[in-house]
Amino acid sequence: MNVLVIGSGGREHALAWKIAQSPLVKKVYGAPGNPGIDLLEKGVCVNVATDDFDLLATYTEIEHIDLVVVGPEDPLAKGIVDELGKRGITVFGPSAAAAQLEASKSFAKDFMERHHIPTAACAVFDDAHLALAYLETTGVPIVIKADGLAAGKGVTVARTMAEAEAAVRAAMLDDAFGEAGARVVIEECLEGEEASILAFCDGKTFKPLATSQDHKPPFDDDKGPNTGGMGAYSPAPVVSDALMERICAEVLAPCVNGMAADGMPYKGILYAGLMITEDGPKVIEFNVRFGDPETQAIMPRMTTDIVPILVACCNGTLASHEVAYSDWPCVSVVMASGGYPGAYEKGKVITGIANAETLDGVTVFMAGVKQQGDDLLTSGGRVLNVTATAPTLTETIEKAYAAVERIHFDGAHYRTDIGRKAFRHLPST
Ligand code: AMP
Ligand code: GLY
C-alpha cells in the first residue's frame, strides 16, 4: 500500500513514522510533509498545499495512493474527505459536516446540549456590546472563545474582568482572529485537571486510544498564554479505568451515536479535550483529528499496526479490531522557537538530532523544520518533539530531557516539567 499523510507538523511526522512501520506499506508520502517524513526510509514529500484538493486528488491517482490520512483540521473543515471521496479515494477523517464539531464551537455546544454530553455552561454572542454586558452578570473567572478555528490560540481563561473584556474586544472589535472571532462563546470556567481522550471511529463504533495529557501554556507550572501545545505524555493516570468507562459512556458513545443520529456519521479520530472536575469528566472541546503533540506521545506506545485500523475506520469495520499499547510511558517535549506563541525568528540552524536519537528509546519528531542544503533550519513556532519511552515515568522524563540537552538551536525554548503532573496520581516510590 501507499499512504499519503496530509500536513507538515510533528503530528504528521509521528503518524508517518508509525505508518511506515507497517509491513503493508510500501511508501509514505507527505503533502507537504517535512524533513522528518522525507528522511524516513519509506518517506517521500511532495510540495502540494493541504487545501489544493484538485492537485492532491491528481497526485493520489498518479502515485497509486491507497489511503489518505489527514492531520490538520483546516482541510477537514474545508471538505477534503468529501471532495477526495467523490473521486473514490479512501480518506481517513470526518466529512466537512462532521468536522463542524471542531470548526464551530457554537455547533459543538448545541450538539452537546442536544445529546446530553457534559460540558461547561455557555452563551454565544455575535454582538460585542451584548457580550460585554453579559460579562457583568457572570463575573470572573470566565472563559472567552473565538467561535471559529484559531490554531488553539483563540481561548482566554480570564481571571480578572479587565482580561475578560480585553479578550472580547480583541476577538470582536479588533479582529485578532479574523472571521473566527466574529462570534464569541463565553463559557463557565471549569476547574480540574485536563486530559485528552482520542478515539478511532468508523461512523458506528469507536475504540479509544491510549490516554494522554497536553501542556498548553509555554512556561513551567502552566504559566503564560495558551499555545498549540508544549509537550505531552501518555498514559495520563488522572484517567483511571473507572473514569475511562464514564468517559466512554458519557462522552464518546453519545457523541458517536448522536452524530450518526444527526445524519453526520463520525469517521476518523474523535478527540475529546476533557476537564476532570469534581463532578466527573466535562468536555472542553472536541477536535476532529489527532492531537498535536499528543500523537507524538501515543504513537511510540502503540504496538498494533495502525494501518488496518485506519482502513477499518474508513470502511466501517472497526468493531473487529483491537488496538494494543506498550506499558512503558512516553513523554514528548516540544522545543519551540524563542518568543513562541508570540513573534519569533526563523532560520536558526538545528544541531544534535542524530546524537539525541542514539539514546535508546528516543525519537525526535520534526515540526517547524526545513531542510536547506545539508542543514536543518527552524521554520515555525514549535520546532521539534523530543520523544522518549522507558520502563518508568521517571526514567522516561530523564531520557527525554537528556535528549533535549543534546539538541541546539539559537533561542530554543522548552518547558522543563513535561510529564510531572502524572506523579500526582501515581503511588510514590
Ligand atoms: P480549547 O481551544 O477550547 O481547547 O481551549 C484551550 C484551553 O483553554 C484548554 O485546553 C483549557 O486549558 C482552557 N479552557 C478552555 N475552556 C475552558 C473552560 N471552560 N474552563 C477552564 N479552562 C478552559
Ligand atoms: N493538543 C491540542 C490539540 O491538538 O488541539
Coordinates of C-alpha atoms and ligand atoms in Angstrom, one line a residue:
M1 CA 0.0 0.0 0.0
N2 CA 1.0 3.6 -0.5
V3 CA -0.3 6.1 2.2
L4 CA -0.4 9.9 1.9
V5 CA -0.3 11.9 5.1
I6 CA -1.6 15.5 4.7
G7 CA 0.1 18.1 6.9
S8 CA 3.6 19.2 7.9
G9 CA 3.9 19.1 11.7
G10 CA 5.3 16.9 14.4
R11 CA 1.9 15.0 14.5
E12 CA 2.2 14.2 10.8
H13 CA 5.8 13.0 11.2
A14 CA 4.7 10.8 14.1
L15 CA 1.9 9.3 12.0
A16 CA 4.1 8.8 9.0
W17 CA 6.7 7.2 11.2
K18 CA 4.1 4.8 12.7
I19 CA 2.5 4.1 9.3
A20 CA 5.9 3.4 7.8
Q21 CA 6.4 0.6 10.3
S22 CA 3.5 -1.4 8.8
P23 CA 4.6 -4.3 6.7
L24 CA 1.7 -3.5 4.4
V25 CA 3.1 -0.2 3.4
K26 CA 5.5 0.4 0.5
K27 CA 5.8 4.2 0.7
V28 CA 4.6 7.0 2.9
Y29 CA 4.0 10.3 1.2
G30 CA 3.8 13.7 3.0
A31 CA 1.9 16.7 1.4
P32 CA 3.6 19.0 2.0
G33 CA 5.3 16.9 4.7
N34 CA 8.5 17.9 6.4
P35 CA 12.2 16.8 6.5
G36 CA 11.3 14.2 9.2
I37 CA 8.9 12.4 6.8
D38 CA 11.3 12.8 3.9
L39 CA 14.1 11.2 5.9
L40 CA 12.1 8.1 6.7
E41 CA 13.3 5.1 4.7
K42 CA 9.9 4.8 3.0
G43 CA 9.2 8.6 3.1
V44 CA 8.6 10.9 0.1
C45 CA 7.5 14.5 0.4
V46 CA 5.6 16.4 -2.3
N47 CA 5.1 20.1 -2.3
V48 CA 1.3 20.3 -2.5
A49 CA -0.7 22.5 -0.2
T50 CA -3.1 20.8 2.2
D51 CA -6.1 22.7 0.7
D52 CA -5.3 22.2 -3.0
F53 CA -7.8 19.3 -3.3
D54 CA -7.6 19.0 -7.1
L55 CA -3.9 18.7 -7.1
L56 CA -4.0 16.3 -4.1
A57 CA -6.5 14.1 -6.0
T58 CA -4.4 14.1 -9.1
Y59 CA -1.3 13.2 -7.2
T60 CA -3.1 10.5 -5.3
E61 CA -4.1 8.9 -8.6
I62 CA -0.7 9.2 -10.3
E63 CA 1.2 7.8 -7.3
H64 CA -1.4 5.0 -6.7
I65 CA -2.1 6.1 -3.2
D66 CA -4.4 3.7 -1.4
L67 CA -5.1 5.7 1.8
V68 CA -5.0 9.4 2.6
V69 CA -4.6 10.3 6.3
V70 CA -5.5 14.0 7.2
G71 CA -3.5 15.6 10.0
P72 CA -4.8 19.2 10.5
E73 CA -8.3 20.5 11.0
D74 CA -8.4 23.1 8.2
P75 CA -8.6 20.7 5.2
L76 CA -11.2 18.6 7.1
A77 CA -13.3 21.7 7.8
K78 CA -13.0 22.6 4.1
G79 CA -14.2 19.2 3.0
I80 CA -11.2 17.2 1.9
V81 CA -12.9 14.0 2.8
D82 CA -16.0 14.8 0.8
E83 CA -14.0 16.1 -2.2
L84 CA -11.5 13.3 -2.5
G85 CA -14.2 10.8 -1.5
K86 CA -16.2 11.8 -4.6
R87 CA -13.3 10.6 -6.7
G88 CA -13.3 7.2 -5.0
I89 CA -10.2 8.0 -2.8
T90 CA -10.2 6.4 0.7
V91 CA -9.6 9.2 3.2
F92 CA -9.2 8.9 6.9
G93 CA -11.1 11.7 8.6
P94 CA -14.6 13.2 9.1
S95 CA -16.7 14.9 6.5
A96 CA -17.0 18.7 6.5
A97 CA -20.4 18.4 8.1
A98 CA -18.9 16.3 11.0
A99 CA -15.8 18.5 11.2
Q100 CA -18.0 21.3 12.5
L101 CA -17.6 19.6 15.9
E102 CA -14.2 21.4 15.9
A103 CA -14.7 24.1 13.3
S104 CA -17.6 25.8 15.1
K105 CA -17.6 25.9 18.9
S106 CA -21.3 27.0 18.8
F107 CA -22.2 23.9 16.7
A108 CA -20.3 21.7 19.2
K109 CA -22.1 23.4 22.1
D110 CA -25.6 22.9 20.6
F111 CA -24.7 19.3 19.7
M112 CA -23.6 18.6 23.3
E113 CA -26.7 20.1 24.7
R114 CA -28.9 18.1 22.4
H115 CA -27.2 14.9 23.2
H116 CA -26.7 15.5 27.0
I117 CA -22.9 15.4 26.8
P118 CA -21.4 17.1 29.9
T119 CA -19.7 20.4 29.2
A120 CA -19.4 23.9 30.6
A121 CA -22.5 26.2 30.6
C122 CA -22.1 28.9 27.9
A123 CA -23.7 31.7 25.9
V124 CA -23.0 32.7 22.3
F125 CA -22.7 36.3 21.1
D126 CA -22.5 38.0 17.7
D127 CA -22.5 41.4 19.2
A128 CA -19.6 42.8 21.2
H129 CA -21.7 45.1 23.4
L130 CA -24.1 42.3 24.4
A131 CA -21.1 40.1 25.1
L132 CA -19.5 42.8 27.3
A133 CA -22.8 43.4 29.1
Y134 CA -23.2 39.6 29.7
L135 CA -19.7 39.6 31.4
E136 CA -21.1 42.0 34.0
T137 CA -23.5 39.3 35.0
T138 CA -21.1 36.3 35.1
G139 CA -18.1 37.8 36.9
V140 CA -14.7 36.0 36.8
P141 CA -13.1 33.5 36.3
I142 CA -14.7 33.1 32.9
V143 CA -13.6 31.7 29.5
I144 CA -13.8 33.7 26.2
K145 CA -13.5 31.7 23.0
A146 CA -13.4 32.8 19.4
D147 CA -16.1 30.6 17.6
G148 CA -14.0 29.5 14.6
L149 CA -10.6 27.9 14.1
A150 CA -7.8 29.9 15.7
A151 CA -4.9 27.4 15.9
G152 CA -5.5 26.8 19.6
K153 CA -4.9 30.4 20.4
G154 CA -8.5 31.8 20.4
V155 CA -9.2 31.0 24.0
T156 CA -8.7 33.2 27.1
V157 CA -9.2 31.9 30.6
A158 CA -9.8 35.3 32.2
R159 CA -9.1 35.7 35.9
T160 CA -9.9 39.4 36.0
M161 CA -12.7 41.4 34.4
A162 CA -10.2 43.5 32.6
E163 CA -8.8 40.4 30.9
A164 CA -12.2 39.1 30.1
E165 CA -13.2 42.4 28.5
A166 CA -10.0 42.7 26.6
A167 CA -10.5 39.2 25.2
V168 CA -14.0 40.1 23.9
R169 CA -12.7 43.3 22.4
A170 CA -9.7 41.6 20.7
A171 CA -11.9 39.0 19.1
M172 CA -14.9 41.0 18.2
L173 CA -13.8 44.6 17.7
D174 CA -10.1 44.3 16.8
D175 CA -10.4 41.2 14.6
A176 CA -7.5 39.4 16.3
F177 CA -8.7 36.1 14.9
G178 CA -10.3 37.4 11.7
E179 CA -13.6 35.8 10.8
A180 CA -13.1 33.2 13.5
G181 CA -13.7 35.8 16.2
A182 CA -16.8 37.5 14.8
R183 CA -18.8 35.2 17.1
V184 CA -17.7 34.6 20.6
V185 CA -18.6 31.8 23.1
I186 CA -18.5 32.9 26.8
E187 CA -18.2 29.8 29.0
E188 CA -18.2 28.8 32.6
C189 CA -14.6 28.2 33.9
L190 CA -14.2 24.5 34.7
E191 CA -11.7 23.6 37.5
G192 CA -9.8 20.4 37.5
E193 CA -7.1 18.6 35.5
E194 CA -7.2 18.2 31.8
A195 CA -6.9 15.0 29.7
S196 CA -7.0 14.3 26.0
I197 CA -9.1 11.3 25.0
L198 CA -8.8 10.3 21.4
A199 CA -10.9 7.6 19.8
F200 CA -10.8 5.8 16.4
C201 CA -14.3 6.0 14.9
D202 CA -15.9 4.3 11.9
G203 CA -19.3 6.1 11.9
K204 CA -20.9 3.5 14.3
T205 CA -18.3 2.3 16.8
F206 CA -15.3 3.8 18.5
K207 CA -12.1 2.5 20.1
P208 CA -10.3 4.8 22.5
L209 CA -6.6 5.4 22.0
A210 CA -4.2 5.4 25.0
T211 CA -4.9 8.4 27.3
S212 CA -2.6 11.4 27.2
Q213 CA -2.2 14.9 28.5
D214 CA -1.1 18.1 26.7
H215 CA 0.6 21.1 28.3
K216 CA -0.8 24.2 26.7
P217 CA 0.9 27.2 28.3
P218 CA 4.5 28.0 27.3
F219 CA 6.1 28.1 30.8
D220 CA 6.5 25.6 33.6
D221 CA 3.6 25.2 36.1
D222 CA 1.2 26.2 33.3
K223 CA 2.2 29.9 33.3
G224 CA 1.6 32.1 30.3
P225 CA -0.9 32.3 27.4
N226 CA -2.2 29.2 25.5
T227 CA -0.1 27.8 22.8
G228 CA -0.7 24.9 20.3
G229 CA 0.8 22.6 23.0
M230 CA 4.3 22.4 24.6
G231 CA 4.6 18.7 25.3
A232 CA 2.6 15.6 26.1
Y233 CA 2.8 12.3 27.8
S234 CA 0.9 9.0 27.7
P235 CA -0.7 7.4 29.6
A236 CA -2.4 10.1 31.7
P237 CA -3.0 8.5 35.1
V238 CA -5.6 11.2 36.0
V239 CA -7.8 9.0 33.9
S240 CA -8.4 5.8 35.9
D241 CA -10.0 2.7 34.4
A242 CA -13.3 3.7 36.1
L243 CA -13.1 7.2 34.8
M244 CA -12.4 5.9 31.3
E245 CA -15.6 3.9 31.5
R246 CA -17.5 7.0 32.4
I247 CA -15.9 8.9 29.5
C248 CA -16.9 6.2 27.1
A249 CA -20.4 6.1 28.4
E250 CA -21.0 9.8 28.9
V251 CA -18.9 11.4 26.2
L252 CA -17.7 9.1 23.4
A253 CA -20.7 6.9 22.9
P254 CA -23.3 9.7 22.9
C255 CA -21.1 11.7 20.6
V256 CA -20.7 8.9 18.0
N257 CA -24.3 7.9 18.3
G258 CA -25.5 11.5 18.2
M259 CA -23.5 12.3 15.1
A260 CA -25.0 9.2 13.4
A261 CA -28.5 10.1 14.5
D262 CA -28.0 13.7 13.2
G263 CA -27.0 12.4 9.8
M264 CA -23.3 13.1 10.1
P265 CA -21.8 9.7 10.9
Y266 CA -18.4 10.4 12.5
K267 CA -15.4 8.7 11.0
G268 CA -11.7 9.4 11.8
I269 CA -10.3 10.5 15.1
L270 CA -12.6 12.0 17.6
Y271 CA -10.6 13.9 20.2
A272 CA -12.4 15.0 23.4
G273 CA -10.5 17.6 25.4
L274 CA -11.7 17.0 28.9
M275 CA -11.6 18.7 32.2
I276 CA -11.7 16.1 35.0
T277 CA -13.9 18.0 37.5
E278 CA -15.2 17.0 40.9
D279 CA -18.4 16.2 39.2
G280 CA -16.7 14.0 36.6
P281 CA -15.5 14.5 33.0
K282 CA -16.7 17.6 31.1
V283 CA -15.9 18.4 27.5
I284 CA -13.8 21.5 27.0
E285 CA -13.7 21.0 23.2
F286 CA -14.0 18.4 20.5
N287 CA -11.3 18.2 17.9
V288 CA -11.8 16.2 14.7
R289 CA -8.2 14.9 14.2
F290 CA -5.2 13.5 16.0
G291 CA -3.9 15.8 18.8
D292 CA -0.7 17.6 18.4
P293 CA 1.5 16.9 20.4
E294 CA -0.5 14.0 22.0
T295 CA 0.0 11.9 18.9
Q296 CA 3.8 12.1 19.3
A297 CA 3.4 10.6 22.8
I298 CA 0.9 8.0 21.8
M299 CA 2.3 6.5 18.5
P300 CA 5.5 5.2 20.1
R301 CA 3.4 3.2 22.6
M302 CA 1.0 1.7 20.0
T303 CA 2.1 -1.9 19.4
T304 CA -0.6 -2.7 16.9
D305 CA -0.1 -2.0 13.2
I306 CA -2.1 1.3 12.7
V307 CA -2.8 0.9 9.0
P308 CA -5.5 -1.8 9.2
I309 CA -7.2 0.3 11.9
L310 CA -7.1 3.4 9.8
V311 CA -8.6 1.5 6.9
A312 CA -11.3 -0.1 9.2
C313 CA -12.4 3.4 10.3
C314 CA -12.9 4.3 6.6
N315 CA -14.8 1.2 5.7
G316 CA -16.9 0.7 8.8
T317 CA -15.2 -2.5 10.2
L318 CA -13.6 -1.1 13.3
A319 CA -15.5 -3.4 15.6
S320 CA -13.4 -6.4 14.6
H321 CA -10.1 -4.7 15.5
E322 CA -8.2 -4.3 18.8
V323 CA -5.6 -1.7 19.5
A324 CA -2.8 -2.5 21.9
Y325 CA -0.2 -0.4 23.7
S326 CA 3.1 -0.9 25.5
D327 CA 3.1 -0.4 29.3
W328 CA 6.0 1.9 29.0
P329 CA 5.1 5.6 29.3
C330 CA 6.0 8.1 26.6
V331 CA 7.0 11.7 27.1
S332 CA 7.3 14.2 24.2
V333 CA 8.9 17.6 24.9
V334 CA 8.3 20.4 22.4
M335 CA 11.4 22.5 21.7
A336 CA 10.0 25.9 20.4
S337 CA 11.4 29.0 18.9
G338 CA 12.2 31.7 21.5
G339 CA 9.2 34.0 21.7
Y340 CA 6.5 31.5 20.6
P341 CA 3.5 31.8 20.8
G342 CA 4.3 35.5 20.1
A343 CA 6.7 36.7 17.4
Y344 CA 9.8 34.6 16.9
E345 CA 12.7 34.4 14.5
K346 CA 13.1 31.6 11.9
G347 CA 16.1 30.1 10.1
K348 CA 18.2 29.0 13.1
V349 CA 20.4 26.0 12.4
I350 CA 19.4 22.9 14.4
T351 CA 22.1 20.5 15.5
G352 CA 22.3 17.4 17.6
I353 CA 19.2 15.4 16.5
A354 CA 21.1 12.4 15.4
N355 CA 23.1 12.4 18.6
A356 CA 19.9 12.6 20.7
E357 CA 18.5 9.7 18.7
T358 CA 21.4 7.5 19.7
L359 CA 19.8 7.3 23.1
D360 CA 17.8 4.1 23.5
G361 CA 14.0 4.8 23.1
V362 CA 14.4 8.4 21.8
T363 CA 12.8 9.6 18.6
V364 CA 12.8 13.2 17.5
F365 CA 9.7 14.2 15.5
M366 CA 10.1 17.3 13.4
A367 CA 7.6 20.1 13.3
G368 CA 8.7 23.6 12.2
V369 CA 11.8 22.5 10.4
K370 CA 13.0 22.9 6.9
Q371 CA 16.0 21.4 5.1
Q372 CA 18.4 23.8 3.3
G373 CA 21.3 22.0 1.7
D374 CA 22.7 19.8 4.4
D375 CA 21.3 22.0 7.2
L376 CA 18.1 21.7 9.2
L377 CA 16.7 25.1 10.0
T378 CA 13.9 26.3 12.3
S379 CA 10.8 27.3 10.3
G380 CA 8.0 27.5 12.8
G381 CA 7.0 28.1 16.4
R382 CA 7.0 24.5 17.5
V383 CA 10.2 23.1 16.1
L384 CA 10.8 19.6 17.5
N385 CA 9.1 17.0 19.6
V386 CA 11.8 15.2 21.5
T387 CA 10.2 11.9 22.5
A388 CA 11.3 9.1 24.8
T389 CA 9.9 5.9 26.2
A390 CA 11.4 3.8 29.1
P391 CA 10.1 1.4 31.7
T392 CA 9.1 4.0 34.3
L393 CA 7.9 7.6 34.1
T394 CA 10.9 8.9 36.0
E395 CA 13.3 7.3 33.6
T396 CA 11.2 8.4 30.6
I397 CA 11.3 12.0 31.7
E398 CA 15.0 11.9 32.4
K399 CA 15.6 10.3 29.0
A400 CA 13.5 12.9 27.1
Y401 CA 15.4 15.8 28.8
A402 CA 18.8 14.1 28.3
A403 CA 17.9 14.1 24.6
V404 CA 16.7 17.7 24.7
E405 CA 20.1 18.6 26.2
R406 CA 21.9 17.2 23.1
I407 CA 19.9 19.4 20.7
H408 CA 20.7 23.0 19.9
F409 CA 19.3 26.0 18.1
D410 CA 19.5 29.7 18.9
G411 CA 16.7 30.8 21.2
A412 CA 15.4 27.3 21.8
H413 CA 12.7 27.3 24.5
Y414 CA 11.1 24.3 26.2
R415 CA 9.2 23.5 29.4
T416 CA 11.2 21.6 32.0
D417 CA 8.2 20.0 33.7
I418 CA 6.5 17.9 30.9
G419 CA 5.0 14.7 32.4
R420 CA 5.4 15.7 36.1
K421 CA 1.7 16.2 36.7
A422 CA 1.3 12.4 36.3
F423 CA 3.1 11.9 39.6
R424 CA 0.1 13.4 41.5
H425 CA -1.8 10.2 40.5
L426 CA 0.9 7.6 40.8
P427 CA 1.9 5.8 44.0
S428 CA 5.1 7.4 45.4
T429 CA 8.1 5.1 45.2
Ligands
AMP1 P1 -9.8 25.0 23.6 O1 -9.1 25.6 22.4 O2 -11.3 25.1 23.7 O3 -9.3 23.6 23.9 O4 -9.2 25.7 24.9 C1 -7.8 25.8 25.1 C2 -7.5 25.7 26.6 O5 -8.2 26.7 27.3 C3 -8.0 24.4 27.1 O6 -7.1 23.4 26.9 C4 -8.1 24.7 28.6 O7 -6.9 24.8 29.2 C5 -8.6 26.2 28.6 N1 -10.1 26.1 28.7 C6 -11.0 26.2 27.6 N2 -12.2 26.1 28.1 C7 -12.2 26.1 29.4 C8 -13.2 26.1 30.4 N3 -14.5 26.2 30.2 N4 -12.8 26.1 31.7 C9 -11.4 26.1 32.0 N5 -10.5 26.1 31.1 C10 -10.8 26.1 29.8
GLY2 N1 -3.1 19.3 21.7 C1 -4.1 20.2 21.4 C2 -4.7 20.0 20.1 O1 -4.2 19.2 19.3 O2 -5.6 20.7 19.7

